[in-house]
Amino acid sequence: MISAPDENTPPPPHGPAVPVARAVRQAVADGLVGPGSPVAGFVDVRGVRDSVSALHAAFGGVPDVLHTFAAKACSLVPVLRLLAAEGMGCEVAGPGELRLALDAGFAPGRIVLDSPAKTRDEIGEALRLGVALNADNLDELDRVDALRAPDSASVLGLRVNPQVGGGSIGAMSTATAHSKFGVALRDPGARERVVEAFARRPWLTRLHAHVGSQGCPLPLIAEGLAVTHRLAEEINARVGRRQVTSLDLGGGLPVNFADDRVTPTFAEYAATLTAVEPALLDGRYGIVTEFGRSLLAKNGFVAAVVEYTKDAGGRRVAITHAGAQTATRTVFMPDAWPLRVCAYGPDGTPKRTPPLRQDVAGPCCFAGDVVAHDRELPELAEGDVVVLHDTGAYYFSTPWAYNSLPRPAVHGYGCAEAGGRVRFATVRPAQTVAEISRESGLAQADALLTSFAADPAGREPGAPAGVPSRGPSPEVAGPGHP
């Protein structure tokens, strides 16, 4: 029997949960969505913390584990700093993400650099900082050979492709026969070349694999990681010592976009790995994970104003301010990335009008900019607000600049006590049109008018005084020229 808490019961460690409907109502009341703010993204701070706690709990029996957050999933410094405070590391895939991770406060030793196209400069910077690095291919190891100082603190690994196949979304499957990532283990001679690469490099101590993410079933992910574990055992047996000491398992836990349930869970993921390969998480290897979408997706939403409604071909179309610029994957791959859409009135309360099949379209200037096709929703009208659920990862954090539409503001939200007021903190302000112009070359506005024209004295552009123009070359001479 569950007893009611007494007055001395402490509040939940992360504050009370805030339902999306409460957050929307308060956001509208505070002017964060509405006239003047037609679209914004929102991050559930309590939800993020709870997701991180669930991840840590799922791997609680592993003595040496580093959970890193895939920065590409939500590359916003305040979000990254929140994750760092919750004990996460950070996985980055390029120099921009590395800078964001450092600015967010992650220690270099808790950052992992993964990219299939690292330059020598990027490799050298990671080695100087002590950032862990997973080489994507054997040629990249040659670059590390040349750049690595003997006292480098970086943990160095090699990414392999176990080639176990793909899931239901080909673009999200990274362990296919022809994937661009990692060393393809089933190609003739590849496995032996990997073993030899480790044997020649005592500093190479980590194996990395990532099977895929959305659309990949857990047994497929586990099979690919079991292949990687067996390779580590083979390498260690060949070199006669425990050289490979850690396994980077990547991320890839799929997200349920159909409803509010979190499924599969991190606990189910860990249990599946253990069922397929019992030794994988038994403590003999340090473990690194790189989850992104599964930590943030269900802890964020987009809210956008309905600007107009119209009828076309017997169907209602609601034109909103959330389209391909914030929901790029959903617009271009609607079957693979469907989103739940809910309707709210201008006051931020759920709409109760009779349902109507309608399209929910965005502001971009192309016909396919539709986030929900023929969706049954309460009839939408001008001034209403639509909410796109489960968009905390890969949506508002990395918008598409099509039509030079401004980046939307992003706000974190939470509540200090049960029944208390929902409060917001700005994560990223809305982009201004002046900022768009500056980023589009305003300071160089005349560059193409002045850089290639001869001056009145006939000199070539940039030529010193007294140096005449060459005149047209024979190949481009016009009429009247020999």
Short mmCIF file of C-alpha atoms in Angstrom, two decimals:
data_model
loop_
_atom_site.label_atom_id
_atom_site.label_comp_id
_atom_site.label_asym_id
_atom_site.label_seq_id
_atom_site.Cartn_x
_atom_site.Cartn_y
_atom_site.Cartn_z
CA MET A 1 0.00 0.00 0.00
CA ILE A 2 1.41 3.40 -1.01
CA SER A 3 1.08 5.95 1.77
CA ALA A 4 0.61 9.64 1.16
CA PRO A 5 3.79 11.69 1.65
CA ASP A 6 3.94 13.74 4.81
CA GLU A 7 4.96 17.37 4.93
CA ASN A 8 8.59 16.42 5.55
CA THR A 9 8.89 14.43 2.32
CA PRO A 10 11.55 16.11 0.20
CA PRO A 11 10.60 17.20 -3.32
CA PRO A 12 11.71 15.04 -6.25
CA PRO A 13 15.44 15.50 -6.83
CA HIS A 14 14.84 17.16 -10.18
CA GLY A 15 11.69 19.10 -9.31
CA PRO A 16 8.15 18.09 -10.26
CA ALA A 17 7.30 17.02 -13.80
CA VAL A 18 5.64 19.67 -15.97
CA PRO A 19 3.11 18.37 -18.52
CA VAL A 20 3.46 19.85 -21.99
CA ALA A 21 0.00 21.40 -21.80
CA ARG A 22 0.99 23.41 -18.71
CA ALA A 23 4.19 24.55 -20.36
CA VAL A 24 2.33 25.65 -23.52
CA ARG A 25 -0.26 27.59 -21.55
CA GLN A 26 2.39 29.45 -19.57
CA ALA A 27 4.56 30.05 -22.65
CA VAL A 28 1.64 31.72 -24.39
CA ALA A 29 0.83 33.76 -21.28
CA ASP A 30 4.47 34.89 -21.08
CA GLY A 31 4.55 35.89 -24.74
CA LEU A 32 7.11 33.26 -25.72
CA VAL A 33 4.72 32.00 -28.40
CA GLY A 34 2.22 34.22 -30.14
CA PRO A 35 2.26 37.54 -32.00
CA GLY A 36 5.86 38.59 -32.42
CA SER A 37 7.12 35.09 -31.50
CA PRO A 38 5.49 32.78 -34.05
CA VAL A 39 7.64 29.71 -33.37
CA ALA A 40 9.87 28.51 -30.53
CA GLY A 41 11.46 25.36 -29.17
CA PHE A 42 11.17 24.19 -25.58
CA VAL A 43 13.37 21.88 -23.47
CA ASP A 44 12.00 20.04 -20.43
CA VAL A 45 14.86 20.39 -17.90
CA ARG A 46 13.40 17.87 -15.46
CA GLY A 47 12.84 15.42 -18.31
CA VAL A 48 16.44 15.69 -19.47
CA ARG A 49 17.73 15.03 -15.97
CA ASP A 50 15.42 12.05 -15.54
CA SER A 51 16.57 10.57 -18.85
CA VAL A 52 20.22 10.86 -17.82
CA SER A 53 19.42 9.23 -14.48
CA ALA A 54 17.72 6.33 -16.28
CA LEU A 55 20.80 5.85 -18.46
CA HIS A 56 23.15 5.79 -15.47
CA ALA A 57 20.88 3.34 -13.66
CA ALA A 58 20.72 0.99 -16.65
CA PHE A 59 24.51 0.62 -16.61
CA GLY A 60 24.84 0.72 -12.84
CA GLY A 61 26.49 -2.69 -12.74
CA VAL A 62 29.29 -1.70 -15.14
CA PRO A 63 32.26 -0.51 -13.06
CA ASP A 64 33.94 1.64 -15.74
CA VAL A 65 31.55 3.49 -18.02
CA LEU A 66 31.55 6.91 -19.68
CA HIS A 67 28.20 8.04 -21.06
CA THR A 68 28.70 10.73 -23.67
CA PHE A 69 25.98 12.80 -25.29
CA ALA A 70 26.03 13.04 -29.08
CA ALA A 71 26.33 16.81 -29.47
CA LYS A 72 24.75 16.76 -32.93
CA ALA A 73 21.43 15.80 -31.33
CA CYS A 74 21.13 19.14 -29.50
CA SER A 75 24.11 21.40 -30.09
CA LEU A 76 23.12 24.18 -27.70
CA VAL A 77 25.68 25.20 -25.09
CA PRO A 78 23.22 25.55 -22.16
CA VAL A 79 21.81 22.09 -22.88
CA LEU A 80 25.32 20.64 -23.11
CA ARG A 81 26.26 22.33 -19.83
CA LEU A 82 23.17 20.84 -18.16
CA LEU A 83 24.24 17.40 -19.37
CA ALA A 84 27.80 17.94 -18.14
CA ALA A 85 26.42 18.85 -14.71
CA GLU A 86 24.48 15.58 -14.73
CA GLY A 87 27.68 13.58 -15.19
CA MET A 88 27.66 13.11 -18.95
CA GLY A 89 30.62 13.29 -21.33
CA CYS A 90 30.26 14.57 -24.89
CA GLU A 91 30.70 12.96 -28.31
CA VAL A 92 31.57 15.41 -31.09
CA ALA A 93 31.87 15.02 -34.84
CA GLY A 94 33.82 18.07 -35.94
CA PRO A 95 35.62 21.24 -34.86
CA GLY A 96 32.43 23.21 -34.23
CA GLU A 97 30.99 20.61 -31.90
CA LEU A 98 34.34 20.27 -30.16
CA ARG A 99 34.35 24.01 -29.46
CA LEU A 100 30.79 23.83 -28.15
CA ALA A 101 31.69 20.95 -25.84
CA LEU A 102 34.70 22.76 -24.43
CA ASP A 103 32.70 25.98 -23.97
CA ALA A 104 29.99 23.97 -22.21
CA GLY A 105 32.54 22.84 -19.64
CA PHE A 106 33.28 19.23 -20.57
CA ALA A 107 36.80 18.18 -19.58
CA PRO A 108 38.82 17.15 -22.66
CA GLY A 109 39.23 13.64 -21.27
CA ARG A 110 35.43 13.25 -21.26
CA ILE A 111 35.07 14.24 -24.91
CA VAL A 112 35.19 11.74 -27.78
CA LEU A 113 35.89 12.92 -31.33
CA ASP A 114 34.21 10.85 -34.06
CA SER A 115 34.15 11.93 -37.69
CA PRO A 116 34.80 10.15 -40.98
CA ALA A 117 36.62 13.20 -42.38
CA LYS A 118 38.99 14.48 -39.72
CA THR A 119 41.69 16.78 -41.06
CA ARG A 120 45.25 16.67 -39.84
CA ASP A 121 44.63 19.93 -37.99
CA GLU A 122 41.59 18.45 -36.22
CA ILE A 123 43.48 15.31 -35.25
CA GLY A 124 46.41 17.36 -33.98
CA GLU A 125 44.15 19.61 -31.91
CA ALA A 126 42.42 16.64 -30.29
CA LEU A 127 45.77 15.05 -29.44
CA ARG A 128 47.08 18.28 -27.94
CA LEU A 129 43.97 18.72 -25.79
CA GLY A 130 43.78 15.11 -24.62
CA VAL A 131 40.43 14.48 -26.30
CA ALA A 132 39.67 10.82 -27.01
CA LEU A 133 39.61 10.03 -30.71
CA ASN A 134 38.21 7.16 -32.76
CA ALA A 135 39.93 6.84 -36.12
CA ASP A 136 37.45 6.05 -38.87
CA ASN A 137 39.83 4.13 -41.14
CA LEU A 138 43.33 2.69 -41.35
CA ASP A 139 44.72 5.67 -43.29
CA GLU A 140 43.65 7.92 -40.44
CA LEU A 141 45.78 5.81 -38.10
CA ASP A 142 48.78 6.71 -40.26
CA ARG A 143 48.02 10.38 -39.63
CA VAL A 144 47.78 9.74 -35.90
CA ASP A 145 51.16 7.99 -36.09
CA ALA A 146 52.70 11.15 -37.49
CA LEU A 147 50.97 13.61 -35.14
CA ARG A 148 50.81 11.85 -31.80
CA ALA A 149 53.31 12.90 -29.12
CA PRO A 150 54.56 10.09 -26.86
CA ASP A 151 52.99 11.74 -23.82
CA SER A 152 49.57 12.37 -25.39
CA ALA A 153 46.73 11.79 -22.92
CA SER A 154 44.18 10.99 -25.63
CA VAL A 155 42.55 7.57 -25.57
CA LEU A 156 42.74 6.33 -29.15
CA GLY A 157 40.46 3.86 -30.86
CA LEU A 158 39.45 2.55 -34.27
CA ARG A 159 35.93 2.42 -35.62
CA VAL A 160 34.92 -0.81 -37.28
CA ASN A 161 31.83 -1.69 -39.27
CA PRO A 162 30.52 -5.12 -38.22
CA GLN A 163 28.38 -5.23 -41.39
CA VAL A 164 25.43 -6.90 -39.69
CA GLY A 165 22.86 -5.14 -41.85
CA GLY A 166 20.45 -2.23 -41.61
CA GLY A 167 17.18 -1.31 -40.01
CA SER A 168 14.00 0.14 -41.48
CA ILE A 169 15.58 3.55 -42.24
CA GLY A 170 18.55 3.10 -44.54
CA ALA A 171 19.95 6.56 -43.88
CA MET A 172 20.17 5.79 -40.16
CA SER A 173 21.81 2.37 -40.58
CA THR A 174 25.59 2.50 -40.26
CA ALA A 175 26.52 -1.21 -40.24
CA THR A 176 25.48 -2.06 -43.78
CA ALA A 177 27.76 -3.63 -46.37
CA HIS A 178 28.51 -0.30 -48.03
CA SER A 179 28.40 2.09 -45.07
CA LYS A 180 30.82 5.02 -45.25
CA PHE A 181 31.73 4.56 -41.57
CA GLY A 182 34.52 2.46 -40.10
CA VAL A 183 36.61 -0.42 -41.40
CA ALA A 184 34.32 -2.97 -43.06
CA LEU A 185 35.18 -6.14 -41.15
CA ARG A 186 33.71 -8.66 -43.60
CA ASP A 187 35.58 -7.32 -46.61
CA PRO A 188 38.38 -9.69 -47.70
CA GLY A 189 41.47 -9.23 -45.54
CA ALA A 190 40.00 -6.34 -43.51
CA ARG A 191 39.80 -8.13 -40.19
CA GLU A 192 43.44 -9.21 -40.38
CA ARG A 193 44.51 -5.67 -41.28
CA VAL A 194 42.70 -4.36 -38.20
CA VAL A 195 44.43 -6.90 -35.94
CA GLU A 196 47.79 -5.99 -37.46
CA ALA A 197 47.09 -2.27 -36.98
CA PHE A 198 46.61 -2.85 -33.25
CA ALA A 199 49.65 -5.08 -33.01
CA ARG A 200 51.83 -2.30 -34.47
CA ARG A 201 50.41 0.39 -32.19
CA PRO A 202 50.46 -0.32 -28.44
CA TRP A 203 48.74 3.04 -27.84
CA LEU A 204 45.65 1.92 -29.76
CA THR A 205 43.44 0.70 -26.93
CA ARG A 206 39.79 1.14 -27.94
CA LEU A 207 37.40 -0.38 -30.47
CA HIS A 208 34.37 1.56 -31.61
CA ALA A 209 31.25 0.47 -33.47
CA HIS A 210 27.88 2.08 -34.08
CA VAL A 211 25.23 -0.04 -35.78
CA GLY A 212 22.62 2.66 -36.32
CA SER A 213 19.85 4.53 -34.59
CA GLN A 214 16.21 5.15 -35.47
CA GLY A 215 14.71 2.13 -37.19
CA CYS A 216 17.34 -0.31 -35.90
CA PRO A 217 15.96 -3.05 -33.62
CA LEU A 218 17.81 -3.81 -30.40
CA PRO A 219 18.83 -7.37 -31.40
CA LEU A 220 20.54 -5.99 -34.53
CA ILE A 221 22.41 -3.38 -32.48
CA ALA A 222 23.43 -6.04 -29.96
CA GLU A 223 24.64 -8.39 -32.72
CA GLY A 224 26.93 -5.71 -34.13
CA LEU A 225 28.38 -4.91 -30.72
CA ALA A 226 28.91 -8.59 -29.97
CA VAL A 227 30.98 -8.83 -33.18
CA THR A 228 33.05 -5.91 -31.92
CA HIS A 229 33.57 -7.58 -28.54
CA ARG A 230 34.78 -10.78 -30.22
CA LEU A 231 37.23 -8.73 -32.29
CA ALA A 232 38.63 -7.15 -29.11
CA GLU A 233 39.14 -10.60 -27.63
CA GLU A 234 40.90 -11.72 -30.82
CA ILE A 235 43.21 -8.70 -30.82
CA ASN A 236 44.17 -9.18 -27.19
CA ALA A 237 44.85 -12.87 -27.77
CA ARG A 238 47.00 -12.09 -30.81
CA VAL A 239 49.17 -9.47 -29.08
CA GLY A 240 49.42 -11.54 -25.91
CA ARG A 241 48.27 -8.81 -23.54
CA ARG A 242 45.19 -6.78 -22.64
CA GLN A 243 45.75 -3.99 -25.15
CA VAL A 244 42.13 -3.22 -26.02
CA THR A 245 40.79 -2.02 -22.69
CA SER A 246 37.58 -0.23 -23.67
CA LEU A 247 34.71 -0.54 -26.14
CA ASP A 248 32.83 2.45 -27.52
CA LEU A 249 29.33 1.12 -28.22
CA GLY A 250 28.04 4.24 -29.96
CA GLY A 251 24.42 5.22 -29.37
CA GLY A 252 21.40 4.37 -31.42
CA LEU A 253 18.53 3.62 -29.04
CA PRO A 254 15.36 4.19 -31.12
CA VAL A 255 12.69 6.62 -29.94
CA ASN A 256 8.95 6.00 -29.84
CA PHE A 257 7.33 8.89 -31.74
CA ALA A 258 3.82 7.38 -31.60
CA ASP A 259 2.86 8.35 -28.05
CA ASP A 260 4.25 9.47 -24.69
CA ARG A 261 5.72 6.10 -23.69
CA VAL A 262 9.50 5.78 -23.44
CA THR A 263 10.19 2.55 -25.29
CA PRO A 264 12.58 0.88 -25.64
CA THR A 265 14.27 1.91 -22.41
CA PHE A 266 17.95 2.10 -21.56
CA ALA A 267 17.43 -0.83 -19.21
CA GLU A 268 16.00 -2.91 -22.05
CA TYR A 269 18.96 -1.92 -24.22
CA ALA A 270 21.48 -3.06 -21.59
CA ALA A 271 19.56 -6.28 -21.01
CA THR A 272 19.55 -7.04 -24.75
CA LEU A 273 23.30 -6.52 -24.98
CA THR A 274 23.87 -8.90 -22.09
CA ALA A 275 21.51 -11.51 -23.52
CA VAL A 276 23.34 -11.53 -26.87
CA GLU A 277 26.87 -11.32 -25.41
CA PRO A 278 27.03 -11.89 -21.63
CA ALA A 279 30.67 -10.77 -21.41
CA LEU A 280 30.06 -7.39 -23.06
CA LEU A 281 29.12 -5.53 -19.87
CA ASP A 282 30.79 -7.79 -17.30
CA GLY A 283 33.46 -5.24 -16.38
CA ARG A 284 36.42 -6.63 -18.31
CA TYR A 285 36.20 -3.69 -20.71
CA GLY A 286 35.56 -0.06 -20.01
CA ILE A 287 32.40 1.06 -21.80
CA VAL A 288 31.62 4.28 -23.67
CA THR A 289 28.15 5.16 -24.97
CA GLU A 290 27.10 7.96 -27.33
CA PHE A 291 23.35 8.39 -26.97
CA GLY A 292 21.68 11.52 -28.31
CA ARG A 293 18.12 11.30 -29.60
CA SER A 294 17.04 8.89 -26.89
CA LEU A 295 18.08 11.38 -24.18
CA LEU A 296 16.54 14.54 -25.66
CA ALA A 297 13.79 13.79 -28.18
CA LYS A 298 10.93 13.26 -25.76
CA ASN A 299 12.12 16.15 -23.59
CA GLY A 300 11.36 18.90 -26.06
CA PHE A 301 8.64 20.31 -28.28
CA VAL A 302 8.09 22.98 -30.92
CA ALA A 303 5.18 25.42 -30.60
CA ALA A 304 4.10 27.49 -33.60
CA VAL A 305 1.33 29.93 -34.44
CA VAL A 306 -1.24 29.20 -37.14
CA GLU A 307 -1.05 32.18 -39.49
CA TYR A 308 -3.74 31.24 -42.02
CA THR A 309 -6.11 28.43 -42.93
CA LYS A 310 -7.45 27.65 -46.38
CA ASP A 311 -9.16 24.88 -48.31
CA ALA A 312 -7.52 23.11 -51.26
CA GLY A 313 -9.01 20.16 -53.11
CA GLY A 314 -11.56 19.62 -50.40
CA ARG A 315 -8.99 19.56 -47.60
CA ARG A 316 -8.23 22.14 -44.94
CA VAL A 317 -4.64 23.41 -44.86
CA ALA A 318 -3.28 25.23 -41.83
CA ILE A 319 -0.25 27.42 -42.59
CA THR A 320 1.96 27.59 -39.52
CA HIS A 321 5.44 28.84 -38.68
CA ALA A 322 6.90 25.36 -38.08
CA GLY A 323 7.94 23.56 -41.21
CA ALA A 324 11.05 22.27 -42.89
CA GLN A 325 13.24 24.83 -41.15
CA THR A 326 12.56 23.16 -37.78
CA ALA A 327 11.30 19.70 -38.83
CA THR A 328 13.52 18.97 -41.82
CA ARG A 329 13.55 15.18 -41.55
CA THR A 330 9.80 14.97 -41.04
CA VAL A 331 9.08 17.12 -44.11
CA PHE A 332 11.40 15.21 -46.43
CA MET A 333 10.89 11.70 -44.97
CA PRO A 334 7.41 11.80 -43.40
CA ASP A 335 6.98 8.03 -43.22
CA ALA A 336 10.29 7.55 -41.40
CA TRP A 337 9.98 10.57 -39.09
CA PRO A 338 6.29 11.13 -38.26
CA LEU A 339 5.51 13.61 -35.50
CA ARG A 340 2.55 13.89 -33.18
CA VAL A 341 0.77 17.23 -33.55
CA CYS A 342 -1.58 18.74 -30.97
CA ALA A 343 -3.81 21.79 -31.31
CA TYR A 344 -4.10 24.64 -28.80
CA GLY A 345 -6.16 27.80 -28.87
CA PRO A 346 -4.74 31.34 -28.89
CA ASP A 347 -4.81 31.28 -25.06
CA GLY A 348 -2.61 28.18 -24.95
CA THR A 349 -5.31 25.77 -23.80
CA PRO A 350 -6.08 22.55 -25.71
CA LYS A 351 -8.61 23.02 -28.50
CA ARG A 352 -11.94 21.26 -28.17
CA THR A 353 -13.43 22.05 -31.59
CA PRO A 354 -14.79 19.16 -33.67
CA PRO A 355 -12.08 17.11 -35.38
CA LEU A 356 -11.29 17.74 -39.02
CA ARG A 357 -8.85 16.10 -41.39
CA GLN A 358 -6.32 18.74 -42.37
CA ASP A 359 -2.74 19.35 -43.43
CA VAL A 360 -0.39 21.18 -41.10
CA ALA A 361 2.04 23.08 -43.31
CA GLY A 362 5.04 25.30 -42.69
CA PRO A 363 6.25 28.68 -43.95
CA CYS A 364 8.88 27.51 -46.45
CA CYS A 365 8.41 28.39 -50.10
CA PHE A 366 8.06 24.90 -51.59
CA ALA A 367 4.99 22.70 -51.88
CA GLY A 368 6.31 19.82 -49.82
CA ASP A 369 6.70 21.86 -46.64
CA VAL A 370 4.08 19.89 -44.69
CA VAL A 371 4.71 18.37 -41.25
CA ALA A 372 1.43 16.42 -41.02
CA HIS A 373 -0.63 15.19 -43.97
CA ASP A 374 -4.38 14.62 -43.77
CA ARG A 375 -4.20 14.52 -39.97
CA GLU A 376 -7.38 14.48 -37.88
CA LEU A 377 -7.13 17.36 -35.40
CA PRO A 378 -9.49 19.87 -33.82
CA GLU A 379 -10.28 22.39 -36.54
CA LEU A 380 -7.46 24.92 -36.62
CA ALA A 381 -7.96 28.64 -37.10
CA GLU A 382 -5.82 31.77 -37.34
CA GLY A 383 -4.05 32.49 -34.07
CA ASP A 384 -4.14 28.91 -32.80
CA VAL A 385 -0.95 27.17 -31.70
CA VAL A 386 0.24 23.78 -32.90
CA VAL A 387 2.70 21.69 -30.90
CA LEU A 388 5.11 19.23 -32.52
CA HIS A 389 5.95 16.65 -29.88
CA ASP A 390 9.20 14.72 -29.34
CA THR A 391 11.35 17.33 -31.08
CA GLY A 392 13.98 17.84 -28.37
CA ALA A 393 16.69 16.33 -30.59
CA TYR A 394 17.65 17.22 -34.17
CA TYR A 395 14.78 19.68 -34.66
CA PHE A 396 14.82 23.22 -33.22
CA SER A 397 18.44 22.94 -32.10
CA THR A 398 19.83 22.72 -35.64
CA PRO A 399 17.38 24.53 -37.93
CA TRP A 400 17.64 24.73 -41.71
CA ALA A 401 18.23 28.25 -43.04
CA TYR A 402 15.97 27.87 -46.09
CA ASN A 403 14.35 31.15 -47.20
CA SER A 404 16.62 32.87 -44.66
CA LEU A 405 14.01 32.18 -42.02
CA PRO A 406 15.21 33.24 -38.55
CA ARG A 407 16.36 30.56 -36.15
CA PRO A 408 13.64 30.13 -33.53
CA ALA A 409 14.18 30.95 -29.89
CA VAL A 410 14.70 28.00 -27.56
CA HIS A 411 13.65 28.04 -23.92
CA GLY A 412 14.18 25.58 -21.09
CA TYR A 413 11.31 25.11 -18.66
CA GLY A 414 10.70 23.66 -15.24
CA CYS A 415 8.94 24.12 -11.94
CA ALA A 416 10.45 24.42 -8.48
CA GLU A 417 7.55 22.86 -6.58
CA ALA A 418 4.41 20.89 -7.27
CA GLY A 419 1.66 23.20 -8.46
CA GLY A 420 4.09 26.11 -8.74
CA ARG A 421 4.44 28.45 -11.67
CA VAL A 422 6.17 27.10 -14.76
CA ARG A 423 9.33 29.10 -15.33
CA PHE A 424 11.40 29.55 -18.45
CA ALA A 425 15.05 30.27 -19.17
CA THR A 426 16.26 31.38 -22.59
CA VAL A 427 18.63 28.83 -24.13
CA ARG A 428 19.00 30.62 -27.45
CA PRO A 429 17.30 33.90 -28.40
CA ALA A 430 15.45 34.17 -31.68
CA GLN A 431 17.66 35.24 -34.56
CA THR A 432 17.06 38.77 -35.82
CA VAL A 433 16.87 39.73 -39.49
CA ALA A 434 19.89 41.97 -38.94
CA GLU A 435 21.84 38.92 -37.78
CA ILE A 436 20.72 37.01 -40.86
CA SER A 437 22.04 39.80 -43.08
CA ARG A 438 25.37 39.91 -41.26
CA GLU A 439 25.77 36.14 -41.58
CA SER A 440 24.93 36.42 -45.28
CA GLY A 441 27.92 38.63 -46.10
CA LEU A 442 26.65 42.14 -45.38
CA ALA A 443 30.15 43.37 -44.52
CA GLN A 444 31.33 42.14 -47.95
CA ALA A 445 28.31 43.47 -49.86
CA ASP A 446 30.41 45.17 -52.57
CA ALA A 447 33.03 42.44 -52.90
CA LEU A 448 31.80 41.14 -56.25
CA LEU A 449 31.38 44.64 -57.67
CA THR A 450 34.84 45.91 -56.81
CA SER A 451 37.21 42.97 -56.71
CA PHE A 452 37.36 42.11 -60.42
CA ALA A 453 36.98 45.41 -62.27
CA ALA A 454 39.95 47.39 -63.66
CA ASP A 455 40.30 50.91 -62.28
CA PRO A 456 39.98 53.98 -64.56
CA ALA A 457 43.75 54.02 -65.10
CA GLY A 458 43.51 50.62 -66.74
CA ARG A 459 45.39 48.74 -64.01
CA GLU A 460 44.51 45.19 -63.09
CA PRO A 461 42.62 44.88 -59.78
CA GLY A 462 45.16 45.02 -56.98
CA ALA A 463 48.03 45.96 -59.29
CA PRO A 464 50.47 48.64 -58.02
CA ALA A 465 50.49 52.12 -59.55
CA GLY A 466 52.32 52.27 -62.89
CA VAL A 467 51.45 48.71 -63.91
CA PRO A 468 49.15 48.87 -66.96
CA SER A 469 46.40 46.42 -67.75
CA ARG A 470 47.46 43.48 -69.89
CA GLY A 471 44.46 43.89 -72.14
CA PRO A 472 42.44 40.94 -73.37
CA SER A 473 44.21 37.67 -73.98
CA PRO A 474 44.06 36.22 -77.48
CA GLU A 475 41.68 33.51 -76.29
CA VAL A 476 39.09 36.06 -75.12
CA ALA A 477 39.76 38.91 -77.51
CA GLY A 478 36.66 40.56 -78.85
CA PRO A 479 35.94 42.27 -82.17
CA GLY A 480 38.72 44.61 -83.25
CA HIS A 481 41.40 42.68 -81.32
CA PRO A 482 44.02 40.60 -83.18
#
